[in-house]
Amino acid sequence: MSGEGRRPPGSAHPRPDMTPVDHAELALLLEVASTPKPGNVDRRRDHDDLLFEHFLAGAVGARAGLELATGDGNDGPPALGDAFERSVRGMSQQEGDNTQFGCLLLLVPLVRAAATDRLSPTGVADVVETTTVDDAVGFYRAFEHVDVAVDDPPAEADALDVRRGADAIPALRERDLTLADVMELSADGDDNAREWTTGFERTFAAADAVLDDAGPVTDRLARAFLDLLAERPDTLVAVEHGDDTARAVSRRADAVRGDLDAAEDLAEAFRAEGINPGTTADLTAAAAFVALERGVPV
Amino acid sequence: MSGEGRRPPGSAHPRPDMTPVDHAELALLLEVASTPKPGNVDRRRDHDDLLFEHFLAGAVGARAGLELATGDGNDGPPALGDAFERSVRGMSQQEGDNTQFGCLLLLVPLVRAAATDRLSPTGVADVVETTTVDDAVGFYRAFEHVDVAVDDPPAEADALDVRRGADAIPALRERDLTLADVMELSADGDDNAREWTTGFERTFAAADAVLDDAGPVTDRLARAFLDLLAERPDTLVAVEHGDDTARAVSRRADAVRGDLDAAEDLAEAFRAEGINPGTTADLTAAAAFVALERGVPV
């Protein structure tokens, strides 16, 4: 139980015994419980082959990898890429296939930052900066465990297509690309990768909004989801339906911002249209983690 | 990460990397997600001051105690009572107070049995039999962390009233009562304690029914809940509303057995009447754990 007792005695934190790993797991659970999150599985809605309980099992299964991400191993900190791969492998032990790949891509460096007392934009930027080629290898290996929706890479980057999984490793090594480099290359079309290149700007901003909000944490997270979606087109929607649809989806989210009742209708509409703003759900989980670490009540 | 890799390589288990602790935590999550479970918080219903997310946080917080329950500590197995107390302390780090006390009372010995390869009625009876007075002390200390609804003890057992918490410890020591003895004394009016005295008879029978059933695991657990409630009056309902009401509640559950749509109406009725068959929910969580260990699909 690494991280146990990490908080100083007498800490005013409402969950003094909960470690960064506990909070990461709870963030995954609160994200899927928060409702409505239009277009995503939530407490009130399943997709056809992707059920609420798949996310519960994914969160529990991911835990062993999140433990590795703390860097509290006995023989020096385990590689961040290995932690990520282990978390995805554990997550995939349920019948819904990919439930939380993007969430984990955000949570793994955030957990490392929190467990080493630097959960801030500059602290997590440090974590990103020190990633290695081996971390990039772990990232590519993670694609062997689940199907992830991604865009086609540009022709010159075909050898680095993540869908190649472990087959892309020789190209990674030849070009000497760290995980930070890989994220930089993907940042344009993938807002999870973009977080890696900006000190997790949107994650921290959304966490602040959640902390400043009031009411049950799941309502706060549902409002944060709408704000994030209104702010920028969801990159998973763009991959699956094109940029125009992604922009239209953000405008529709903007129209119901702050109004969870109106968002219920939007949730039904997105479900009927097969619109799944999954990247925005990933960012919501990351924001939940930061908010939990900073003491949001549950 | 105790228990990691416990399953033999090549195991046909659908979740080869999930440990008994993972399954215990997932059992807590699946229990609260299963719906309808008339009178209890579930995926579709909250109580006034007890919300779905309190159960999610309770499940995560309980984990450190469940790890202790595996008995994989470096200095010999930790006392089962200490594991229970730690799990309740962790569970209580949310604003809903008592979410899963009864579930944990059942899960702790089941996790010990599973982690030592004897998850069977005789195996868990062994675990119960070897409990000590120190285990009973841990059990009483757990009552310091949350409010638990219990019946008044008989006059001659007043010194052992669990609501005394740690103040009852001298009486425990003086009478040399093990945790198994304490459960024996409580078995008459508390069906969780009764499981401890019967080799977890109803838990294993319900797990078999869940394994033999079909469909999503949360529907199977909702049906198992109705069966358990129909079978025997819920002892928490008896404490809170008397034996007659508890018997009537079971008859009403019997009338909708196997019919989750009809059970939706019963869920609304029980909520309006303030009827909370919490012991039956505890047994459902315990059955979920056994079913998960035995490979029920998720």
PDB file of C-alpha atoms in Angstrom, chain A residues 52-256:
ATOM      1  CA  PHE A  52     -21.802   1.228 -16.517  1.00  0.00           C
ATOM      2  CA  GLU A  53     -20.402  -1.859 -14.760  1.00  0.00           C
ATOM      3  CA  HIS A  54     -17.619  -2.153 -17.352  1.00  0.00           C
ATOM      4  CA  PHE A  55     -16.361   1.201 -16.098  1.00  0.00           C
ATOM      5  CA  LEU A  56     -16.548   0.056 -12.469  1.00  0.00           C
ATOM      6  CA  ALA A  57     -14.459  -3.020 -13.299  1.00  0.00           C
ATOM      7  CA  GLY A  58     -12.106  -0.899 -15.436  1.00  0.00           C
ATOM      8  CA  ALA A  59     -11.466   1.449 -12.510  1.00  0.00           C
ATOM      9  CA  VAL A  60     -10.682  -1.412 -10.133  1.00  0.00           C
ATOM     10  CA  GLY A  61      -8.538  -3.227 -12.696  1.00  0.00           C
ATOM     11  CA  ALA A  62      -6.508  -0.097 -13.448  1.00  0.00           C
ATOM     12  CA  ARG A  63      -5.397   0.200  -9.864  1.00  0.00           C
ATOM     13  CA  ALA A  64      -2.244  -1.952 -10.013  1.00  0.00           C
ATOM     14  CA  GLY A  65      -0.895   0.285 -12.783  1.00  0.00           C
ATOM     15  CA  LEU A  66      -1.825   3.429 -10.869  1.00  0.00           C
ATOM     16  CA  GLU A  67       0.163   2.051  -7.919  1.00  0.00           C
ATOM     17  CA  LEU A  68       3.190   1.737 -10.215  1.00  0.00           C
ATOM     18  CA  ALA A  69       2.646   5.331 -11.275  1.00  0.00           C
ATOM     19  CA  THR A  70       3.272   6.589  -7.747  1.00  0.00           C
ATOM     20  CA  GLY A  71       6.943   5.841  -8.234  1.00  0.00           C
ATOM     21  CA  ASP A  72       7.141   4.334  -4.760  1.00  0.00           C
ATOM     22  CA  GLY A  73       8.634   1.061  -6.002  1.00  0.00           C
ATOM     23  CA  ASN A  74      11.500  -0.391  -4.014  1.00  0.00           C
ATOM     24  CA  ASP A  75      14.011  -0.391  -6.890  1.00  0.00           C
ATOM     25  CA  GLY A  76      13.627   3.194  -8.023  1.00  0.00           C
ATOM     26  CA  PRO A  77      10.526   4.599  -9.678  1.00  0.00           C
ATOM     27  CA  PRO A  78       9.028   2.259 -12.289  1.00  0.00           C
ATOM     28  CA  ALA A  79       8.881   3.706 -15.783  1.00  0.00           C
ATOM     29  CA  LEU A  80       5.798   5.842 -16.331  1.00  0.00           C
ATOM     30  CA  GLY A  81       5.124   4.052 -19.625  1.00  0.00           C
ATOM     31  CA  ASP A  82       5.126   0.678 -17.862  1.00  0.00           C
ATOM     32  CA  ALA A  83       2.715   2.045 -15.265  1.00  0.00           C
ATOM     33  CA  PHE A  84       0.435   3.214 -18.049  1.00  0.00           C
ATOM     34  CA  GLU A  85       0.600  -0.091 -19.883  1.00  0.00           C
ATOM     35  CA  ARG A  86      -0.127  -1.993 -16.653  1.00  0.00           C
ATOM     36  CA  SER A  87      -3.094   0.255 -15.880  1.00  0.00           C
ATOM     37  CA  VAL A  88      -4.557  -0.290 -19.356  1.00  0.00           C
ATOM     38  CA  ARG A  89      -4.011  -4.044 -19.154  1.00  0.00           C
ATOM     39  CA  GLY A  90      -5.844  -4.125 -15.816  1.00  0.00           C
ATOM     40  CA  MET A  91      -8.589  -1.844 -17.110  1.00  0.00           C
ATOM     41  CA  SER A  92      -9.212  -4.160 -20.035  1.00  0.00           C
ATOM     42  CA  GLN A  93     -10.296  -7.095 -17.846  1.00  0.00           C
ATOM     43  CA  GLN A  94     -13.989  -6.550 -18.547  1.00  0.00           C
ATOM     44  CA  GLU A  95     -16.213  -7.159 -21.530  1.00  0.00           C
ATOM     45  CA  GLY A  96     -16.628  -3.522 -22.628  1.00  0.00           C
ATOM     46  CA  ASP A  97     -13.141  -3.285 -24.166  1.00  0.00           C
ATOM     47  CA  ASN A  98     -11.852   0.309 -23.968  1.00  0.00           C
ATOM     48  CA  THR A  99     -13.449   2.098 -21.054  1.00  0.00           C
ATOM     49  CA  GLN A 100     -10.817   4.466 -19.667  1.00  0.00           C
ATOM     50  CA  PHE A 101      -7.706   4.527 -21.883  1.00  0.00           C
ATOM     51  CA  GLY A 102      -7.737   8.318 -22.261  1.00  0.00           C
ATOM     52  CA  CYS A 103      -8.504   8.898 -18.574  1.00  0.00           C
ATOM     53  CA  LEU A 104      -5.494   6.798 -17.627  1.00  0.00           C
ATOM     54  CA  LEU A 105      -3.234   8.633 -20.076  1.00  0.00           C
ATOM     55  CA  LEU A 106      -4.047  11.777 -18.100  1.00  0.00           C
ATOM     56  CA  LEU A 107      -4.112  10.222 -14.631  1.00  0.00           C
ATOM     57  CA  VAL A 108      -0.779   8.394 -14.753  1.00  0.00           C
ATOM     58  CA  PRO A 109       1.427  11.542 -14.909  1.00  0.00           C
ATOM     59  CA  LEU A 110      -0.920  13.358 -12.493  1.00  0.00           C
ATOM     60  CA  VAL A 111      -0.606  10.518  -9.965  1.00  0.00           C
ATOM     61  CA  ARG A 112       3.185  10.595 -10.326  1.00  0.00           C
ATOM     62  CA  ALA A 113       3.119  14.351  -9.712  1.00  0.00           C
ATOM     63  CA  ALA A 114       0.803  14.038  -6.689  1.00  0.00           C
ATOM     64  CA  ALA A 115       2.763  11.166  -5.150  1.00  0.00           C
ATOM     65  CA  THR A 116       5.947  13.217  -5.410  1.00  0.00           C
ATOM     66  CA  ASP A 117       4.321  16.374  -3.987  1.00  0.00           C
ATOM     67  CA  ARG A 118       4.245  18.452  -7.152  1.00  0.00           C
ATOM     68  CA  LEU A 119       0.653  18.359  -8.311  1.00  0.00           C
ATOM     69  CA  SER A 120       0.724  21.665 -10.184  1.00  0.00           C
ATOM     70  CA  PRO A 121       1.082  22.690 -13.834  1.00  0.00           C
ATOM     71  CA  THR A 122       4.851  23.058 -13.460  1.00  0.00           C
ATOM     72  CA  GLY A 123       5.148  19.854 -11.417  1.00  0.00           C
ATOM     73  CA  VAL A 124       3.348  17.710 -13.963  1.00  0.00           C
ATOM     74  CA  ALA A 125       5.302  19.443 -16.753  1.00  0.00           C
ATOM     75  CA  ASP A 126       8.448  18.191 -14.946  1.00  0.00           C
ATOM     76  CA  VAL A 127       7.034  14.685 -14.967  1.00  0.00           C
ATOM     77  CA  VAL A 128       6.354  14.947 -18.701  1.00  0.00           C
ATOM     78  CA  GLU A 129       9.794  16.371 -19.451  1.00  0.00           C
ATOM     79  CA  THR A 130      11.621  13.485 -17.802  1.00  0.00           C
ATOM     80  CA  THR A 131       9.870  10.769 -19.810  1.00  0.00           C
ATOM     81  CA  THR A 132      12.078   8.504 -21.892  1.00  0.00           C
ATOM     82  CA  VAL A 133      11.982   6.394 -25.032  1.00  0.00           C
ATOM     83  CA  ASP A 134      11.146   3.423 -22.795  1.00  0.00           C
ATOM     84  CA  ASP A 135       8.070   5.307 -21.602  1.00  0.00           C
ATOM     85  CA  ALA A 136       7.039   5.753 -25.227  1.00  0.00           C
ATOM     86  CA  VAL A 137       7.497   2.001 -25.711  1.00  0.00           C
ATOM     87  CA  GLY A 138       5.158   1.311 -22.773  1.00  0.00           C
ATOM     88  CA  PHE A 139       2.601   3.687 -24.271  1.00  0.00           C
ATOM     89  CA  TYR A 140       2.642   1.854 -27.607  1.00  0.00           C
ATOM     90  CA  ARG A 141       2.430  -1.526 -25.885  1.00  0.00           C
ATOM     91  CA  ALA A 142      -0.743  -0.382 -24.125  1.00  0.00           C
ATOM     92  CA  PHE A 143      -2.501  -0.323 -27.505  1.00  0.00           C
ATOM     93  CA  GLU A 144      -2.127  -4.107 -27.638  1.00  0.00           C
ATOM     94  CA  HIS A 145      -4.710  -4.471 -24.864  1.00  0.00           C
ATOM     95  CA  VAL A 146      -7.693  -2.543 -26.268  1.00  0.00           C
ATOM     96  CA  ASP A 147      -9.087  -0.920 -29.404  1.00  0.00           C
ATOM     97  CA  VAL A 148      -8.638   2.841 -29.276  1.00  0.00           C
ATOM     98  CA  ALA A 149     -10.263   5.213 -31.767  1.00  0.00           C
ATOM     99  CA  VAL A 150      -7.562   7.432 -33.257  1.00  0.00           C
ATOM    100  CA  ASP A 151      -7.136   9.449 -36.419  1.00  0.00           C
ATOM    101  CA  ASP A 152      -4.879   8.394 -39.323  1.00  0.00           C
ATOM    102  CA  PRO A 153      -1.373   9.782 -38.844  1.00  0.00           C
ATOM    103  CA  PRO A 154       0.200  11.962 -41.558  1.00  0.00           C
ATOM    104  CA  ALA A 155       1.909   9.842 -44.260  1.00  0.00           C
ATOM    105  CA  GLU A 156       5.423  10.601 -42.981  1.00  0.00           C
ATOM    106  CA  ALA A 157       4.445   9.358 -39.494  1.00  0.00           C
ATOM    107  CA  ASP A 158       2.846   6.116 -40.697  1.00  0.00           C
ATOM    108  CA  ALA A 159       5.530   3.990 -39.008  1.00  0.00           C
ATOM    109  CA  LEU A 160       4.475   5.568 -35.703  1.00  0.00           C
ATOM    110  CA  ASP A 161       0.753   4.869 -36.063  1.00  0.00           C
ATOM    111  CA  VAL A 162      -0.292   3.866 -32.532  1.00  0.00           C
ATOM    112  CA  ARG A 163      -2.535   1.197 -34.021  1.00  0.00           C
ATOM    113  CA  ARG A 164       0.678  -0.682 -34.865  1.00  0.00           C
ATOM    114  CA  GLY A 165       1.143  -1.231 -31.123  1.00  0.00           C
ATOM    115  CA  ALA A 166       4.418  -2.979 -30.306  1.00  0.00           C
ATOM    116  CA  ASP A 167       5.277  -3.160 -34.046  1.00  0.00           C
ATOM    117  CA  ALA A 168       6.031   0.566 -33.957  1.00  0.00           C
ATOM    118  CA  ILE A 169       8.742   0.147 -31.306  1.00  0.00           C
ATOM    119  CA  PRO A 170      11.702  -0.135 -33.740  1.00  0.00           C
ATOM    120  CA  ALA A 171      10.646   3.143 -35.377  1.00  0.00           C
ATOM    121  CA  LEU A 172      10.330   4.805 -31.952  1.00  0.00           C
ATOM    122  CA  ARG A 173      13.811   3.690 -30.957  1.00  0.00           C
ATOM    123  CA  GLU A 174      15.329   4.619 -34.276  1.00  0.00           C
ATOM    124  CA  ARG A 175      13.933   8.166 -34.034  1.00  0.00           C
ATOM    125  CA  ASP A 176      14.772   8.336 -30.309  1.00  0.00           C
ATOM    126  CA  LEU A 177      11.301   9.589 -29.357  1.00  0.00           C
ATOM    127  CA  THR A 178      10.353  10.002 -25.700  1.00  0.00           C
ATOM    128  CA  LEU A 179       6.774   9.786 -24.520  1.00  0.00           C
ATOM    129  CA  ALA A 180       6.759  13.597 -24.306  1.00  0.00           C
ATOM    130  CA  ASP A 181       7.823  13.689 -27.987  1.00  0.00           C
ATOM    131  CA  VAL A 182       5.044  11.277 -28.952  1.00  0.00           C
ATOM    132  CA  MET A 183       2.474  13.421 -27.155  1.00  0.00           C
ATOM    133  CA  GLU A 184       3.823  16.534 -28.866  1.00  0.00           C
ATOM    134  CA  LEU A 185       3.363  14.819 -32.248  1.00  0.00           C
ATOM    135  CA  SER A 186      -0.249  13.887 -31.373  1.00  0.00           C
ATOM    136  CA  ALA A 187      -1.256  17.131 -29.672  1.00  0.00           C
ATOM    137  CA  ASP A 188      -2.845  18.656 -32.734  1.00  0.00           C
ATOM    138  CA  GLY A 189      -5.660  16.157 -33.123  1.00  0.00           C
ATOM    139  CA  ASP A 190      -5.914  14.726 -29.617  1.00  0.00           C
ATOM    140  CA  ASP A 191      -6.772  16.923 -26.648  1.00  0.00           C
ATOM    141  CA  ASN A 192      -5.493  14.336 -24.165  1.00  0.00           C
ATOM    142  CA  ALA A 193      -2.041  14.497 -25.760  1.00  0.00           C
ATOM    143  CA  ARG A 194      -2.406  18.281 -25.811  1.00  0.00           C
ATOM    144  CA  GLU A 195      -2.736  18.321 -22.017  1.00  0.00           C
ATOM    145  CA  TRP A 196       0.698  16.692 -21.806  1.00  0.00           C
ATOM    146  CA  THR A 197       2.164  19.622 -23.771  1.00  0.00           C
ATOM    147  CA  THR A 198       0.488  22.453 -21.798  1.00  0.00           C
ATOM    148  CA  GLY A 199       1.086  21.526 -18.162  1.00  0.00           C
ATOM    149  CA  PHE A 200      -2.425  20.069 -18.070  1.00  0.00           C
ATOM    150  CA  GLU A 201      -3.882  23.537 -18.466  1.00  0.00           C
ATOM    151  CA  ARG A 202      -7.519  22.582 -18.993  1.00  0.00           C
ATOM    152  CA  THR A 203      -7.385  19.898 -16.290  1.00  0.00           C
ATOM    153  CA  PHE A 204      -6.257  22.332 -13.606  1.00  0.00           C
ATOM    154  CA  ALA A 205      -8.681  25.037 -14.757  1.00  0.00           C
ATOM    155  CA  ALA A 206     -11.603  22.579 -14.646  1.00  0.00           C
ATOM    156  CA  ALA A 207     -10.506  21.351 -11.196  1.00  0.00           C
ATOM    157  CA  ASP A 208     -10.565  24.940  -9.929  1.00  0.00           C
ATOM    158  CA  ALA A 209     -14.086  25.349 -11.297  1.00  0.00           C
ATOM    159  CA  VAL A 210     -15.161  22.127  -9.557  1.00  0.00           C
ATOM    160  CA  LEU A 211     -13.664  23.342  -6.265  1.00  0.00           C
ATOM    161  CA  ASP A 212     -15.405  26.736  -6.598  1.00  0.00           C
ATOM    162  CA  ASP A 213     -18.747  25.136  -7.477  1.00  0.00           C
ATOM    163  CA  ALA A 214     -21.282  23.910  -4.878  1.00  0.00           C
ATOM    164  CA  GLY A 215     -23.483  20.866  -4.407  1.00  0.00           C
ATOM    165  CA  PRO A 216     -22.822  17.138  -4.836  1.00  0.00           C
ATOM    166  CA  VAL A 217     -19.506  16.396  -6.529  1.00  0.00           C
ATOM    167  CA  THR A 218     -21.209  14.453  -9.313  1.00  0.00           C
ATOM    168  CA  ASP A 219     -23.294  17.528 -10.252  1.00  0.00           C
ATOM    169  CA  ARG A 220     -20.171  19.680 -10.186  1.00  0.00           C
ATOM    170  CA  LEU A 221     -18.424  17.241 -12.519  1.00  0.00           C
ATOM    171  CA  ALA A 222     -21.405  17.146 -14.883  1.00  0.00           C
ATOM    172  CA  ARG A 223     -21.262  20.957 -15.100  1.00  0.00           C
ATOM    173  CA  ALA A 224     -17.482  20.840 -15.625  1.00  0.00           C
ATOM    174  CA  PHE A 225     -18.011  18.373 -18.474  1.00  0.00           C
ATOM    175  CA  LEU A 226     -20.450  20.762 -20.204  1.00  0.00           C
ATOM    176  CA  ASP A 227     -18.048  23.684 -19.768  1.00  0.00           C
ATOM    177  CA  LEU A 228     -15.116  21.717 -21.187  1.00  0.00           C
ATOM    178  CA  LEU A 229     -17.194  20.526 -24.134  1.00  0.00           C
ATOM    179  CA  ALA A 230     -18.527  24.032 -24.838  1.00  0.00           C
ATOM    180  CA  GLU A 231     -15.001  25.450 -24.684  1.00  0.00           C
ATOM    181  CA  ARG A 232     -13.344  23.273 -27.313  1.00  0.00           C
ATOM    182  CA  PRO A 233     -14.565  20.697 -29.850  1.00  0.00           C
ATOM    183  CA  ASP A 234     -14.093  17.142 -28.590  1.00  0.00           C
ATOM    184  CA  THR A 235     -11.261  15.449 -30.490  1.00  0.00           C
ATOM    185  CA  LEU A 236     -12.841  11.985 -30.334  1.00  0.00           C
ATOM    186  CA  VAL A 237     -16.002  13.359 -31.935  1.00  0.00           C
ATOM    187  CA  ALA A 238     -13.780  14.991 -34.591  1.00  0.00           C
ATOM    188  CA  VAL A 239     -12.067  11.637 -35.313  1.00  0.00           C
ATOM    189  CA  GLU A 240     -15.369   9.795 -35.536  1.00  0.00           C
ATOM    190  CA  HIS A 241     -17.601  12.404 -37.227  1.00  0.00           C
ATOM    191  CA  GLY A 242     -15.371  15.187 -38.572  1.00  0.00           C
ATOM    192  CA  ASP A 243     -14.493  18.703 -37.435  1.00  0.00           C
ATOM    193  CA  ASP A 244     -17.792  20.314 -38.413  1.00  0.00           C
ATOM    194  CA  THR A 245     -19.795  17.931 -36.274  1.00  0.00           C
ATOM    195  CA  ALA A 246     -17.363  18.374 -33.395  1.00  0.00           C
ATOM    196  CA  ARG A 247     -17.811  22.149 -33.551  1.00  0.00           C
ATOM    197  CA  ALA A 248     -21.598  21.797 -33.723  1.00  0.00           C
ATOM    198  CA  VAL A 249     -21.526  19.489 -30.685  1.00  0.00           C
ATOM    199  CA  SER A 250     -19.644  22.145 -28.715  1.00  0.00           C
ATOM    200  CA  ARG A 251     -22.177  24.804 -29.694  1.00  0.00           C
ATOM    201  CA  ARG A 252     -24.992  22.542 -28.515  1.00  0.00           C
ATOM    202  CA  ALA A 253     -23.173  21.993 -25.209  1.00  0.00           C
ATOM    203  CA  ASP A 254     -22.673  25.737 -24.860  1.00  0.00           C
ATOM    204  CA  ALA A 255     -26.424  26.243 -25.212  1.00  0.00           C
ATOM    205  CA  VAL A 256     -27.129  24.130 -22.086  1.00  0.00           C
TER     206      VAL A 256
END
